[in-house]
Short mmCIF file of C-alpha atoms in Angstrom, two decimals:
data_model
loop_
_atom_site.label_atom_id
_atom_site.label_comp_id
_atom_site.label_asym_id
_atom_site.label_seq_id
_atom_site.Cartn_x
_atom_site.Cartn_y
_atom_site.Cartn_z
CA MET A 257 116.04 112.00 100.34
CA ARG A 258 117.60 113.35 103.55
CA SER A 259 118.67 111.08 106.39
CA VAL A 260 116.19 111.21 109.30
CA SER A 261 116.92 110.34 112.93
CA VAL A 262 114.97 109.79 116.11
CA ILE A 263 116.46 112.30 118.54
CA GLY A 264 114.08 112.10 121.49
CA ILE A 265 111.84 109.45 123.04
CA GLY A 266 109.23 109.46 125.81
CA GLU A 267 106.47 107.15 126.95
CA THR A 268 104.13 106.63 129.89
CA GLU A 269 103.97 103.47 131.89
CA MET A 270 101.57 101.11 130.09
CA GLY A 271 98.61 99.82 132.05
CA SER A 272 95.02 100.11 133.13
CA PHE A 273 94.62 103.74 134.18
CA PRO A 274 90.89 104.55 133.96
CA GLU A 275 91.47 107.72 136.00
CA ARG A 276 94.17 109.15 133.69
CA SER A 277 93.06 111.67 131.06
CA LEU A 278 94.24 111.80 127.46
CA ARG A 279 95.80 115.19 128.21
CA ASP A 280 97.67 113.84 131.21
CA MET A 281 99.22 111.06 129.14
CA VAL A 282 100.13 113.46 126.30
CA LYS A 283 101.75 115.83 128.78
CA GLU A 284 103.94 113.14 130.33
CA ALA A 285 105.06 111.28 127.20
CA GLY A 286 105.25 114.38 124.96
CA ASN A 287 107.32 116.45 127.36
CA LYS A 288 109.64 113.50 128.10
CA SER A 289 110.37 113.11 124.37
CA ILE A 290 111.11 116.82 123.91
CA GLU A 291 113.33 116.93 127.00
CA ASP A 292 115.12 113.77 125.83
CA SER A 293 115.83 115.39 122.44
CA ASN A 294 117.49 118.44 124.09
CA ILE A 295 116.07 120.73 121.40
CA GLU A 296 114.07 123.85 122.18
CA ARG A 297 110.40 123.24 121.61
CA GLU A 298 110.21 126.26 119.28
CA LYS A 299 112.15 124.17 116.74
CA ILE A 300 109.28 121.70 116.32
CA GLN A 301 107.51 122.52 113.06
CA ALA A 302 104.68 119.97 112.92
CA ILE A 303 102.87 117.27 114.93
CA TYR A 304 101.75 113.89 113.58
CA VAL A 305 99.64 111.94 116.08
CA GLY A 306 98.35 108.39 115.83
CA ASN A 307 95.09 107.58 117.58
CA PHE A 308 92.75 104.74 116.76
CA ASN A 309 89.40 105.28 118.37
CA SER A 310 89.19 107.97 121.04
CA SER A 311 86.39 109.39 118.91
CA TYR A 312 84.21 106.52 120.13
CA LEU A 313 85.90 105.46 123.38
CA CYS A 314 86.48 108.94 124.82
CA GLY A 315 84.23 111.18 122.72
CA GLN A 316 87.39 113.00 121.62
CA SER A 317 88.35 113.53 117.98
CA HIS A 318 90.72 116.18 116.60
CA MET A 319 93.67 114.89 118.60
CA GLY A 320 96.35 117.06 116.97
CA PRO A 321 95.33 120.40 118.52
CA LEU A 322 94.90 118.68 121.90
CA VAL A 323 98.54 117.58 121.73
CA SER A 324 99.74 120.96 120.54
CA GLU A 325 97.86 122.80 123.29
CA GLU A 326 99.00 120.46 126.06
CA LEU A 327 102.66 120.73 125.01
CA ASN A 328 102.60 124.51 124.35
CA LEU A 329 103.54 124.17 120.69
CA GLY A 330 101.58 127.15 119.51
CA ASN A 331 100.29 127.27 115.96
CA VAL A 332 102.17 124.37 114.41
CA PRO A 333 100.22 122.27 111.87
CA THR A 334 98.89 118.98 113.21
CA LEU A 335 97.63 115.78 111.63
CA ARG A 336 95.95 112.70 113.14
CA THR A 337 96.55 109.31 111.49
CA GLU A 338 94.29 106.25 111.80
CA ASN A 339 94.90 102.79 110.38
CA ALA A 340 93.72 100.72 113.35
CA CYS A 341 96.57 99.26 115.46
CA ALA A 342 99.16 100.71 113.05
CA SER A 343 98.02 104.32 113.62
CA GLY A 344 101.18 105.26 115.57
CA SER A 345 103.63 103.87 113.02
CA LEU A 346 101.63 105.53 110.29
CA ALA A 347 102.17 108.90 112.04
CA LEU A 348 105.91 108.16 112.08
CA ARG A 349 105.88 107.17 108.42
CA GLN A 350 104.22 110.44 107.39
CA ALA A 351 106.52 112.47 109.64
CA PHE A 352 109.54 110.60 108.23
CA ILE A 353 108.48 111.43 104.67
CA SER A 354 107.98 115.10 105.61
CA VAL A 355 111.51 115.42 107.04
CA ALA A 356 113.19 113.22 104.43
CA SER A 357 111.65 115.35 101.68
CA GLY A 358 112.86 118.57 103.27
CA VAL A 359 109.45 120.07 104.06
CA TYR A 360 110.25 120.10 107.81
CA ASP A 361 113.46 119.76 109.84
CA TYR A 362 112.04 118.74 113.24
CA VAL A 363 108.71 117.00 113.84
CA LEU A 364 106.98 115.64 116.94
CA VAL A 365 105.36 112.22 116.48
CA GLY A 366 102.90 110.92 119.05
CA GLY A 367 100.50 108.08 119.66
CA LEU A 368 97.97 107.44 122.39
CA GLU A 369 94.94 105.42 123.42
CA LYS A 370 92.66 105.28 126.45
CA MET A 371 90.38 102.24 126.80
CA ASN A 372 90.16 100.83 130.31
CA HIS A 373 87.37 103.16 131.44
CA ARG A 374 85.02 101.20 129.13
CA SER A 375 83.59 97.66 129.51
CA THR A 376 85.21 94.63 127.83
CA GLU A 377 82.30 94.40 125.34
CA GLU A 378 82.58 98.09 124.44
CA VAL A 379 86.34 97.79 123.92
CA THR A 380 85.83 94.61 121.87
CA SER A 381 83.30 96.45 119.68
CA ALA A 382 85.55 99.52 119.32
CA LEU A 383 88.41 97.29 118.16
CA ALA A 384 86.17 95.18 115.91
CA SER A 385 85.21 98.32 113.96
CA ALA A 386 88.66 98.03 112.34
CA SER A 387 87.39 94.89 110.58
CA ASP A 388 84.70 94.85 107.87
CA SER A 389 81.58 96.38 109.38
CA ILE A 390 79.22 94.13 107.38
CA ASN A 391 80.86 90.77 106.77
CA GLU A 392 83.14 90.55 109.85
CA PHE A 393 82.12 92.83 112.75
CA GLY A 394 78.52 92.75 111.47
CA ILE A 395 78.27 88.97 111.60
CA GLY A 396 79.85 88.53 115.04
CA ALA A 397 83.61 88.50 114.45
CA THR A 398 85.99 89.95 117.02
CA PHE A 399 89.71 90.56 116.54
CA PRO A 400 90.70 87.54 118.65
CA SER A 401 88.32 85.44 116.50
CA LEU A 402 89.84 86.65 113.20
CA PHE A 403 93.36 85.78 114.32
CA ALA A 404 92.06 82.55 115.90
CA MET A 405 90.78 81.53 112.44
CA ILE A 406 94.26 82.30 111.08
CA ALA A 407 95.76 80.19 113.89
CA ASN A 408 93.54 77.17 113.25
CA ARG A 409 94.38 77.22 109.54
CA TYR A 410 98.10 77.74 110.21
CA MET A 411 98.18 74.87 112.73
CA TYR A 412 96.39 72.65 110.18
CA GLU A 413 98.78 73.49 107.34
CA TYR A 414 102.09 73.64 109.21
CA LYS A 415 101.49 71.18 112.06
CA ALA A 416 102.20 73.88 114.63
CA THR A 417 101.31 72.85 118.17
CA ARG A 418 99.38 74.56 120.94
CA GLU A 419 102.63 74.58 122.96
CA MET A 420 104.40 76.65 120.31
CA LEU A 421 101.73 79.34 120.52
CA ALA A 422 101.80 79.30 124.31
CA ALA A 423 105.60 79.57 124.33
CA VAL A 424 105.33 82.98 122.63
CA ALA A 425 103.29 84.31 125.55
CA VAL A 426 105.65 82.76 128.10
CA GLN A 427 108.70 84.33 126.42
CA ASN A 428 107.16 87.78 126.06
CA HIS A 429 106.15 87.75 129.73
CA GLU A 430 109.76 86.80 130.66
CA ASN A 431 110.91 89.96 128.84
CA GLY A 432 108.11 92.19 130.09
CA PHE A 433 108.95 91.16 133.65
CA LYS A 434 112.16 93.15 133.17
CA ASN A 435 110.47 96.24 131.70
CA PRO A 436 109.40 98.87 134.28
CA HIS A 437 106.87 100.28 131.77
CA ALA A 438 105.14 96.90 131.21
CA GLN A 439 101.49 96.44 132.11
CA LEU A 440 101.68 92.77 133.15
CA LYS A 441 105.00 92.20 134.92
CA LYS A 442 104.22 88.58 135.68
CA LYS A 443 105.87 85.33 134.60
CA ILE A 444 103.56 82.63 133.25
CA THR A 445 103.85 78.97 132.20
CA ILE A 446 102.77 77.05 129.09
CA GLU A 447 100.15 75.21 131.21
CA LYS A 448 98.73 78.48 132.46
CA VAL A 449 98.36 79.79 128.88
CA ILE A 450 96.65 76.64 127.61
CA ASN A 451 94.29 76.40 130.59
CA GLY A 452 93.40 80.10 130.65
CA PHE A 453 89.92 81.54 130.14
CA PRO A 454 88.82 80.77 126.54
CA VAL A 455 88.42 83.84 124.31
CA ALA A 456 88.25 82.42 120.76
CA HIS A 457 89.38 78.85 120.15
CA PRO A 458 92.33 78.06 120.26
CA PHE A 459 93.15 81.32 122.07
CA THR A 460 92.78 81.79 125.80
CA ILE A 461 93.14 85.12 127.53
CA TYR A 462 96.93 84.50 127.69
CA ASP A 463 97.25 84.32 123.90
CA CYS A 464 95.78 87.81 123.57
CA SER A 465 97.47 91.19 123.87
CA LEU A 466 96.31 93.53 126.61
CA VAL A 467 93.80 96.36 126.79
CA THR A 468 96.12 99.26 127.56
CA ASP A 469 96.06 102.95 128.33
CA GLY A 470 99.24 104.76 127.38
CA ALA A 471 101.09 107.21 125.18
CA ALA A 472 104.43 107.24 123.36
CA PHE A 473 106.14 110.19 121.66
CA LEU A 474 109.22 110.72 119.50
CA VAL A 475 111.05 113.75 118.19
CA ILE A 476 112.56 113.19 114.77
CA GLY A 477 114.90 115.48 112.89
CA ALA A 478 117.10 115.81 109.82
CA SER A 479 120.37 114.03 110.70
CA ASP A 480 122.62 116.62 109.01
CA LEU A 481 121.28 119.42 111.24
CA LEU A 482 122.26 117.72 114.50
CA ASN A 483 125.22 118.93 116.55
CA LYS A 484 127.90 116.57 117.87
CA LYS A 485 126.18 115.96 121.20
CA GLU A 486 122.78 115.32 119.58
CA LYS A 487 124.36 112.94 117.09
CA GLU A 488 125.77 110.75 119.86
CA ARG A 489 122.30 109.82 121.07
CA ALA A 490 120.51 109.89 117.70
CA VAL A 491 119.20 106.74 116.07
CA GLU A 492 118.87 106.86 112.30
CA ILE A 493 115.82 105.51 110.47
CA ILE A 494 117.72 103.61 107.77
CA GLY A 495 114.70 101.83 106.34
CA SER A 496 110.97 102.45 106.23
CA GLY A 497 108.25 100.39 104.57
CA HIS A 498 104.47 100.59 104.37
CA ALA A 499 102.09 98.19 102.62
CA GLY A 500 98.47 97.15 102.71
CA ASP A 501 96.04 94.33 101.99
CA THR A 502 92.30 93.59 101.76
CA LEU A 503 90.12 94.67 104.66
CA ARG A 504 88.28 91.32 104.67
CA LEU A 505 90.30 88.28 105.72
CA ALA A 506 88.19 85.86 103.65
CA SER A 507 89.11 87.73 100.44
CA ARG A 508 92.70 86.46 100.63
CA LYS A 509 94.03 83.36 98.94
CA ASP A 510 96.29 82.31 101.82
CA ILE A 511 95.74 83.46 105.40
CA THR A 512 98.82 81.81 106.95
CA LYS A 513 101.12 84.64 105.87
CA PHE A 514 100.73 88.41 105.63
CA PRO A 515 101.68 89.89 102.24
CA ALA A 516 101.50 93.42 103.76
CA THR A 517 104.39 92.48 106.05
CA ILE A 518 106.36 90.84 103.25
CA LYS A 519 106.01 93.92 101.02
CA ALA A 520 106.66 96.50 103.77
CA ALA A 521 109.74 94.57 104.89
CA GLU A 522 111.00 94.31 101.32
CA GLU A 523 110.75 98.11 100.97
CA ALA A 524 112.47 98.75 104.31
CA TYR A 525 115.29 96.23 103.72
CA LYS A 526 115.92 97.68 100.26
CA MET A 527 116.07 101.27 101.57
CA ALA A 528 118.45 100.19 104.34
CA GLY A 529 120.56 98.12 101.96
CA ILE A 530 120.48 95.14 104.31
CA LYS A 531 118.89 91.70 104.61
CA ALA A 532 116.84 90.01 107.32
CA LYS A 533 119.94 88.24 108.65
CA ASP A 534 121.54 91.63 109.46
CA ILE A 535 118.83 92.50 112.01
CA ASN A 536 120.01 92.01 115.61
CA PHE A 537 116.62 92.24 117.36
CA ALA A 538 113.02 93.12 116.52
CA GLU A 539 109.88 94.43 118.12
CA VAL A 540 107.04 92.72 116.22
CA HIS A 541 103.27 93.03 116.42
CA ASP A 542 102.25 90.20 118.77
CA CYS A 543 98.57 91.09 119.02
CA PHE A 544 98.12 87.34 119.45
CA THR A 545 100.64 84.54 120.00
CA MET A 546 100.03 83.15 116.51
CA THR A 547 100.68 86.55 114.95
CA GLN A 548 104.20 86.74 116.36
CA ILE A 549 105.16 83.39 114.80
CA ILE A 550 103.80 84.42 111.38
CA ASN A 551 105.53 87.83 111.63
CA THR A 552 108.95 86.31 112.27
CA GLU A 553 108.51 84.20 109.12
CA ASP A 554 107.18 87.06 106.98
CA LEU A 555 110.08 89.30 108.07
CA GLY A 556 112.52 86.64 106.85
CA PHE A 557 113.97 85.57 110.21
CA PHE A 558 112.73 81.98 109.75
CA GLU A 559 111.53 79.77 106.90
CA LYS A 560 107.76 79.26 106.58
CA GLY A 561 106.67 76.79 109.23
CA ASP A 562 109.84 77.14 111.30
CA GLY A 563 108.66 80.12 113.38
CA GLY A 564 106.86 77.97 115.95
CA PRO A 565 109.68 75.48 116.65
CA ALA A 566 112.10 78.47 116.83
CA VAL A 567 110.25 79.84 119.86
CA LEU A 568 110.34 76.49 121.68
CA GLU A 569 114.07 76.21 120.89
CA GLY A 570 114.76 79.62 122.47
CA LYS A 571 115.92 81.24 119.22
CA THR A 572 113.72 84.30 119.80
CA ALA A 573 114.52 84.69 123.53
CA LEU A 574 116.52 87.64 124.88
CA ASP A 575 119.75 85.59 124.57
CA GLY A 576 118.70 83.81 121.37
CA LYS A 577 119.77 84.14 117.74
CA ILE A 578 117.25 86.92 117.04
CA PRO A 579 115.64 88.35 120.20
CA ILE A 580 111.98 89.16 119.51
CA ASN A 581 110.05 91.69 121.60
CA PRO A 582 112.64 92.44 124.29
CA SER A 583 110.14 94.99 125.66
CA GLY A 584 107.61 92.25 126.44
CA GLY A 585 105.60 93.11 123.35
CA LEU A 586 101.90 93.81 123.09
CA LYS A 587 101.39 90.71 125.19
CA SER A 588 103.15 91.78 128.38
CA LYS A 589 104.18 95.42 127.95
CA GLY A 590 100.74 96.23 126.55
CA HIS A 591 98.86 97.32 123.42
CA PRO A 592 97.84 101.01 123.67
CA ILE A 593 96.57 100.85 120.05
CA GLY A 594 97.49 104.32 118.71
CA ALA A 595 100.71 104.36 120.76
CA THR A 596 101.78 100.77 120.06
CA GLY A 597 104.00 101.35 117.02
CA LEU A 598 105.78 104.26 118.70
CA SER A 599 106.29 102.34 121.92
CA GLN A 600 108.03 99.70 119.77
CA VAL A 601 110.33 102.45 118.44
CA TYR A 602 110.90 103.64 122.03
CA GLU A 603 112.23 100.16 122.88
CA ALA A 604 114.33 99.94 119.71
CA VAL A 605 115.98 103.30 120.47
CA LEU A 606 116.66 102.30 124.10
CA GLN A 607 118.25 99.04 122.94
CA LEU A 608 120.38 100.80 120.30
CA ARG A 609 121.53 103.35 122.88
CA GLY A 610 122.48 100.43 125.15
CA LYS A 611 120.14 101.68 127.86
CA ALA A 612 117.68 98.77 128.18
CA ASP A 613 119.09 97.63 131.55
CA ASP A 614 118.15 94.04 132.52
CA ARG A 615 116.62 93.34 129.13
CA GLN A 616 119.47 94.75 127.02
CA VAL A 617 120.18 92.48 124.05
CA LYS A 618 123.86 91.59 123.60
CA GLN A 619 124.23 92.69 119.99
CA ALA A 620 122.31 95.91 119.32
CA ASP A 621 123.62 97.54 116.13
CA ILE A 622 120.53 97.26 113.94
CA GLY A 623 116.93 96.93 115.20
CA LEU A 624 113.57 96.53 113.45
CA THR A 625 110.01 97.44 114.39
CA HIS A 626 106.94 95.82 112.82
CA ASN A 627 103.41 97.11 113.38
CA LEU A 628 100.18 95.67 111.94
CA GLY A 629 96.78 97.30 111.51
CA GLY A 630 93.60 95.24 111.52
CA THR A 631 93.88 91.68 110.25
CA ALA A 632 97.26 92.54 108.72
CA SER A 633 95.45 94.91 106.35
CA THR A 634 98.13 97.50 107.06
CA CYS A 635 101.78 96.96 107.89
CA LEU A 636 104.63 99.32 108.71
CA VAL A 637 108.23 98.26 109.13
CA ASN A 638 111.09 100.49 110.29
CA ILE A 639 114.79 99.73 110.59
CA PHE A 640 117.06 101.68 112.93
CA ARG A 641 120.79 102.05 113.49
CA ARG A 642 122.84 104.34 115.71
CA LEU A 643 123.75 107.43 113.69
CA LYS A 644 127.32 107.29 112.46
CA MET B 123 70.37 73.74 99.99
CA GLU B 124 73.92 74.63 99.07
CA GLU B 125 76.70 73.14 101.16
CA TYR B 126 80.01 74.81 102.03
CA LYS B 127 83.34 73.46 103.22
CA VAL B 128 85.00 74.81 106.38
CA TYR B 129 88.35 76.42 105.45
CA THR B 130 88.95 77.57 109.03
CA TYR B 131 86.85 78.27 112.11
CA THR B 132 86.77 79.50 115.70
CA ILE B 133 84.43 79.38 118.66
CA ILE B 134 83.87 82.79 120.22
CA ASN B 135 83.51 83.02 123.99
CA VAL B 136 84.15 86.76 124.35
CA PRO B 137 81.80 88.52 121.90
CA THR B 138 81.17 92.13 120.96
CA ASN B 139 78.34 94.01 122.66
CA GLU B 140 76.01 93.23 119.77
CA PHE B 141 76.43 89.42 120.02
CA LYS B 142 76.52 89.14 123.83
CA ASP B 143 73.51 86.82 123.99
CA LYS B 144 74.80 84.33 121.41
CA ALA B 145 78.13 83.31 123.05
CA PRO B 146 79.62 80.80 122.71
CA TYR B 147 79.10 80.75 118.94
CA LEU B 148 80.83 79.29 115.93
CA MET B 149 82.29 81.35 113.09
CA ALA B 150 84.11 80.15 110.02
CA ILE B 151 85.54 81.03 106.66
CA VAL B 152 83.93 78.60 104.23
CA THR B 153 84.46 77.77 100.57
CA ASN B 154 81.60 77.48 98.09
CA LYS B 155 81.41 75.16 95.07
CA LYS B 156 83.22 77.69 92.86
CA GLY B 157 86.08 77.83 95.37
CA SER B 158 85.52 81.36 96.64
CA LYS B 159 85.69 82.04 100.35
CA PHE B 160 83.46 84.07 102.65
CA MET B 161 82.95 84.54 106.36
CA THR B 162 79.89 83.13 108.07
CA ARG B 163 78.35 82.41 111.45
CA ILE B 164 77.25 78.81 111.90
CA GLU B 165 74.17 78.28 114.00
CA GLY B 166 73.20 75.17 115.93
CA TYR B 167 76.52 74.86 117.73
CA ASP B 168 76.39 73.53 121.30
CA GLU B 169 79.34 73.83 123.66
CA GLY B 170 81.55 70.78 123.26
CA ASP B 171 80.46 69.96 119.66
CA LYS B 172 83.40 68.88 117.52
CA ILE B 173 84.18 70.84 114.37
CA LYS B 174 87.18 70.58 112.07
CA ILE B 175 88.60 72.00 108.86
CA GLY B 176 87.01 70.25 105.87
CA ASP B 177 83.62 69.70 107.55
CA LYS B 178 80.50 70.51 105.53
CA VAL B 179 77.94 73.09 106.67
CA LYS B 180 74.61 74.07 105.09
CA TYR B 181 73.03 77.35 104.01
CA LYS B 182 70.46 78.56 106.55
CA GLU B 183 69.46 82.11 105.68
CA LYS B 184 70.63 85.65 104.98
CA ASP B 185 70.81 88.12 107.86
CA SER B 186 69.57 91.72 107.66
CA LEU B 187 73.00 92.87 106.33
CA GLY B 188 72.96 90.31 103.52
CA ASN B 189 75.47 87.91 105.11
CA ILE B 190 74.96 84.18 104.59
CA ILE B 191 74.30 82.40 107.88
CA CYS B 192 74.95 78.64 107.95
CA LYS B 193 73.84 75.72 110.08
CA LEU B 194 75.60 72.52 111.12
#
């Protein structure tokens, strides 16, 4: 397998932009990533694009040719990936395999979503279609409710408190406040989270990630083809993992941990030849406050049951032992479904380049991204290091 | 009527389009006598009712999709 590096990154500001078109977002984020890579666009041999549900929300399927046309990439082959909220990371995974295997040398990877032009109920339904259409969505479940059921069971088994969950939101908003691309640049308090508008018990609106319009793009390439200047800014993908699980939550024996994460992380750590303790910072899938705590345990940063207290103790803060979601995460930066996994990579690359300004983590040698699809029915984990 | 044990639950305040008129409503994963789990909606919930893990709920009916609907 060849070494593969991220050589260019670009993303839009994340937010509620009902007036922005899909094409407009592709143009901005796609061109930024190509310009950042410094390669001529003729070198790009394929496009992999993650998009969850523009088919329903925007009446637009066949996203690959739209991207190719908007970025003047001619007749390159394109492919759209969809595994719910992990669609973007899945595009990266497939692109990574295509370059690592030697099929292509340079590939453009994109992700995008546009949602805020639709009503809350329509967006809730569009998202819920990533659960089981009969026994979950079909009986009244929403994504907040599925993760709320996980939270109630987790709190029962591990004596986690409401404050621990709320502290995740408070911390991610602290970080997002420092990110110019974040949707909700606003500091909040534990009281505000707990007393927020109820969505699905125990979650209030402040436990939930945001409804976000946005796009994120990367250019990846074979590391051995890069010149000296390109190598200086390149970030190598040293580990990649992908695993799955049942679609229905109730089919699982234990819902307080996510085997898809555990397996994907195992694969990525093994490929990278490192252990969880070697990771300096991580962008993890905080679709809900509870999810972030479970993720940090599944990834091996904390023992089972210790993830909640760790947040209250500041261990996951920007200046903590293992900074989690320096970007602000899905909670504060935003959750543009198809773009989410790639926006996580955008942050990891910025941090590893030492260009994250006010939110730069002190030690940034090795970073990890973790992206879930559905009720942890899909998981992708990537590990990055500056190219040596 | 068969009884089930609540394994976990939530009360939904923000529903999908299709369940707009029912909110707030109670959903749970319950365990049957054989120990297998399934997801259900529990009818008869009024705002403020107390529910906890381990509570018993009863079979009410099957919906048009074949899902078991329970009652308190």
